[in-house]
CSV table of C-alpha atoms in Angstrom, one decimal:
chain,number,residue,atom,x,y,z
A,254,UNK,CA,0.0,0.0,0.0
A,255,UNK,CA,1.3,3.4,-0.9
A,256,UNK,CA,0.1,7.0,-1.4
A,257,UNK,CA,-0.8,8.6,-4.7
A,258,UNK,CA,0.2,12.2,-5.6
A,259,UNK,CA,-3.3,13.1,-4.5
A,260,UNK,CA,-2.6,11.9,-1.0
A,261,UNK,CA,-4.9,8.9,-1.2
A,262,UNK,CA,-4.0,5.3,-0.5
A,263,UNK,CA,-3.8,3.2,-3.6
A,264,UNK,CA,-3.8,-0.5,-3.8
A,265,UNK,CA,-2.5,-2.5,-6.8
A,266,UNK,CA,-3.9,0.0,-9.4
A,267,UNK,CA,-1.0,2.3,-10.3
A,268,UNK,CA,-0.9,4.8,-13.1
A,269,UNK,CA,2.1,6.1,-15.1
A,270,UNK,CA,2.3,9.1,-12.7
A,271,UNK,CA,2.8,7.0,-9.6
A,272,UNK,CA,6.2,5.8,-10.8
A,273,UNK,CA,7.4,9.4,-11.5
A,274,UNK,CA,6.2,10.6,-8.1
A,275,UNK,CA,8.0,7.7,-6.4
A,276,UNK,CA,11.2,8.7,-8.1
A,277,UNK,CA,10.7,12.4,-7.0
A,278,UNK,CA,10.1,11.2,-3.4
A,279,UNK,CA,13.3,9.3,-3.4
A,280,UNK,CA,15.4,12.0,-5.1
A,281,UNK,CA,13.8,15.0,-3.3
A,282,UNK,CA,11.9,13.8,-0.2
A,283,UNK,CA,11.8,17.5,0.9
A,284,UNK,CA,9.3,18.4,-1.9
A,285,UNK,CA,5.6,17.9,-1.5
A,286,UNK,CA,4.6,16.2,-4.8
A,287,UNK,CA,0.8,16.3,-4.3
A,288,UNK,CA,0.2,19.2,-6.8
A,289,UNK,CA,2.7,17.5,-9.3
A,290,UNK,CA,0.6,14.4,-9.2
A,291,UNK,CA,-2.7,16.3,-9.9
A,292,UNK,CA,-1.3,18.4,-12.7
A,293,UNK,CA,0.5,15.4,-14.3
A,294,UNK,CA,-2.7,13.4,-14.2
A,295,UNK,CA,-4.7,16.2,-15.8
A,296,UNK,CA,-2.1,16.6,-18.5
A,297,UNK,CA,-1.9,12.9,-19.2
A,298,UNK,CA,-5.7,12.5,-19.2
A,299,UNK,CA,-6.0,15.4,-21.6
A,300,UNK,CA,-3.5,13.9,-24.0
A,301,UNK,CA,-5.1,10.4,-23.9
A,302,UNK,CA,-8.6,11.8,-24.3
A,303,UNK,CA,-7.5,14.1,-27.2
A,304,UNK,CA,-5.9,11.1,-28.9
A,305,UNK,CA,-9.2,9.1,-28.7
A,306,UNK,CA,-11.2,12.1,-29.9
A,307,UNK,CA,-8.8,12.8,-32.8
A,308,UNK,CA,-9.1,9.2,-33.9
A,309,UNK,CA,-12.9,9.2,-33.5
A,310,UNK,CA,-13.3,12.4,-35.6
A,311,UNK,CA,-11.0,11.1,-38.3
A,312,UNK,CA,-13.5,8.2,-38.9
A,313,UNK,CA,-16.0,11.0,-39.7
A,314,UNK,CA,-13.6,12.8,-41.9
A,315,UNK,CA,-13.3,15.6,-39.4
A,316,UNK,CA,-10.7,17.1,-37.1
A,317,UNK,CA,-11.2,18.0,-33.5
A,318,UNK,CA,-11.1,21.7,-34.2
A,319,UNK,CA,-13.7,21.3,-36.9
A,320,UNK,CA,-16.1,19.7,-34.5
A,321,UNK,CA,-15.4,22.4,-32.0
A,322,UNK,CA,-16.3,25.2,-34.4
A,323,UNK,CA,-19.2,23.4,-36.0
A,324,UNK,CA,-20.5,22.4,-32.6
A,325,UNK,CA,-20.2,25.9,-31.2
A,326,UNK,CA,-22.2,27.2,-34.1
A,327,UNK,CA,-24.9,24.5,-33.7
A,328,UNK,CA,-25.1,25.1,-29.9
A,329,UNK,CA,-25.6,28.8,-30.6
A,330,UNK,CA,-29.1,28.0,-31.9
A,331,UNK,CA,-30.8,29.4,-35.0
A,332,UNK,CA,-29.7,31.1,-37.2
A,333,UNK,CA,-26.5,29.1,-36.2
A,334,UNK,CA,-24.3,32.3,-36.7
A,335,UNK,CA,-21.6,33.8,-34.6
A,336,UNK,CA,-18.9,36.5,-35.2
A,337,UNK,CA,-15.4,35.4,-35.8
A,338,UNK,CA,-14.5,37.1,-32.5
A,339,UNK,CA,-17.0,34.9,-30.6
A,340,UNK,CA,-15.5,31.8,-32.2
A,341,UNK,CA,-12.0,33.0,-31.1
A,342,UNK,CA,-13.3,33.3,-27.6
A,343,UNK,CA,-14.8,29.9,-27.6
A,344,UNK,CA,-11.9,28.1,-29.3
A,345,UNK,CA,-9.2,29.9,-27.3
A,346,UNK,CA,-7.0,30.4,-30.4
A,347,UNK,CA,-5.7,33.5,-32.1
A,348,UNK,CA,-7.7,35.5,-34.6
A,349,UNK,CA,-5.2,34.4,-37.3
A,350,UNK,CA,-5.8,30.7,-36.4
A,351,UNK,CA,-9.6,31.1,-36.5
A,352,UNK,CA,-9.4,32.9,-39.9
A,353,UNK,CA,-7.5,29.9,-41.3
A,354,UNK,CA,-9.9,27.5,-39.8
A,355,UNK,CA,-12.9,29.4,-41.1
A,356,UNK,CA,-11.3,29.4,-44.6
A,357,UNK,CA,-11.0,25.6,-44.5
A,358,UNK,CA,-14.6,25.2,-43.3
A,359,UNK,CA,-15.8,27.5,-46.1
A,360,UNK,CA,-13.8,25.5,-48.6
A,361,UNK,CA,-15.6,22.4,-47.4
A,362,UNK,CA,-19.0,24.3,-47.6
A,363,UNK,CA,-19.7,23.6,-44.0
A,364,UNK,CA,-19.9,27.3,-43.1
A,365,UNK,CA,-20.4,30.6,-44.9
A,366,UNK,CA,-18.7,33.9,-44.1
A,367,UNK,CA,-20.0,37.3,-44.7
A,368,UNK,CA,-19.4,40.9,-43.5
A,369,UNK,CA,-21.8,41.8,-40.7
A,370,UNK,CA,-24.2,44.5,-42.1
A,371,UNK,CA,-24.5,46.0,-38.6
A,372,UNK,CA,-20.8,46.3,-38.1
A,373,UNK,CA,-18.6,46.2,-41.3
A,374,UNK,CA,-15.5,45.4,-39.2
A,375,UNK,CA,-17.0,42.2,-38.1
A,376,UNK,CA,-17.3,38.9,-39.9
A,377,UNK,CA,-20.3,36.6,-39.4
A,378,UNK,CA,-19.8,32.8,-39.7
A,379,UNK,CA,-23.0,30.7,-40.4
A,380,UNK,CA,-23.4,27.0,-40.3
A,381,UNK,CA,-24.6,25.6,-43.7
A,382,UNK,CA,-27.2,22.9,-44.0
A,383,UNK,CA,-24.5,20.4,-44.9
A,384,UNK,CA,-22.5,21.6,-41.8
A,385,UNK,CA,-25.6,21.2,-39.6
A,386,UNK,CA,-26.2,17.7,-41.0
A,387,UNK,CA,-22.6,16.7,-40.4
A,388,UNK,CA,-22.3,18.0,-36.9
A,389,UNK,CA,-25.7,16.7,-35.9
A,390,UNK,CA,-24.7,13.2,-37.1
A,391,UNK,CA,-21.3,13.2,-35.4
A,392,UNK,CA,-22.4,14.7,-32.0
A,393,UNK,CA,-24.4,11.5,-31.2
A,394,UNK,CA,-21.3,9.3,-31.8
A,395,UNK,CA,-19.2,11.9,-29.9
A,396,UNK,CA,-21.4,11.7,-26.8
A,397,UNK,CA,-21.4,7.9,-26.9
A,398,UNK,CA,-17.6,7.9,-27.1
A,399,UNK,CA,-17.2,10.3,-24.2
A,400,UNK,CA,-19.6,8.2,-22.1
A,401,UNK,CA,-17.5,5.1,-23.0
A,402,UNK,CA,-14.2,6.9,-22.2
A,403,UNK,CA,-15.5,7.8,-18.7
A,404,UNK,CA,-17.1,4.4,-18.0
A,405,UNK,CA,-14.6,3.5,-15.3
A,406,UNK,CA,-16.1,6.4,-13.3
A,407,UNK,CA,-19.5,6.1,-11.7
A,408,UNK,CA,-22.0,8.9,-12.4
A,409,UNK,CA,-21.3,10.2,-8.9
A,410,UNK,CA,-17.6,10.1,-9.6
A,411,UNK,CA,-18.1,12.0,-12.9
A,412,UNK,CA,-20.2,14.6,-11.2
A,413,UNK,CA,-17.7,15.1,-8.4
A,414,UNK,CA,-14.8,15.3,-10.9
A,415,UNK,CA,-16.7,17.8,-13.0
A,416,UNK,CA,-17.3,19.9,-9.9
A,417,UNK,CA,-13.7,19.8,-8.9
A,418,UNK,CA,-12.4,20.6,-12.4
A,419,UNK,CA,-15.0,23.5,-12.7
A,420,UNK,CA,-13.6,24.9,-9.4
A,421,UNK,CA,-10.0,24.6,-10.7
A,422,UNK,CA,-10.9,26.2,-14.0
A,423,UNK,CA,-12.6,29.1,-12.3
A,424,UNK,CA,-9.7,29.5,-10.0
A,425,UNK,CA,-7.4,29.7,-13.1
A,426,UNK,CA,-9.6,32.5,-14.5
A,427,UNK,CA,-11.6,30.4,-17.0
A,428,UNK,CA,-15.0,32.0,-16.3
A,429,UNK,CA,-18.0,32.3,-18.7
A,430,UNK,CA,-18.5,35.9,-19.9
A,431,UNK,CA,-21.6,36.2,-17.6
A,432,UNK,CA,-19.5,35.0,-14.7
A,433,UNK,CA,-16.4,37.0,-15.4
A,434,UNK,CA,-14.7,38.8,-12.5
A,435,UNK,CA,-14.6,41.9,-14.7
A,436,UNK,CA,-18.3,41.9,-15.6
C-alpha cells in the first residue's frame, strides 16, 4: 500500500504518474509532490482523451477543431451564426488561427462567411445545411464515445470530478462571460 500524488492510499492500481512521483520522493523527499501528481494526471488525461477524440473524428472525416467550431455554431441555436470574434473566444485560439480554420470550413462548404451588415468590421460565420447535418450526425457518436471513455467512473464520480475541475478552471480564471470577475 502506498500514497498517490493526490494523498490517497492506492492498492494495486497504479498509473504512469505514480512511478514518477515515487522517483521524486526518493530523489527529493523534501518536496511535496501532491500538486505535481494532480497536474501530471490532468495533462496525461488530456493527451489520452485528445488522442481518442482525434481518432474518432477522423473516422467521420473531421478534425477535433472542426467539430469544436461546428458544434459551437450549432449550440448557438438558430440562425447558427456567430462572429469570428465569438469563435476566437470559444476556441481559445488567435484570430489568425480562427481565420485559417474558417477558410478551411468555407472550402468544405460547412460554413459561410459574410461581413456583418450591422458592423462592417465584423465577420459573421454561419453553419450551412451540410454543416448542420454533419455535426448533428457526429455529435451522437461523440457523446457515446465520451460516455465510454469515462465508463470507469460512476455517475457520482463523474459529477464530483466535473465539480472539482470547474472549481479549478474558475480559480485559473476560466469563467464564462456572464460570470467573469470583470463583468
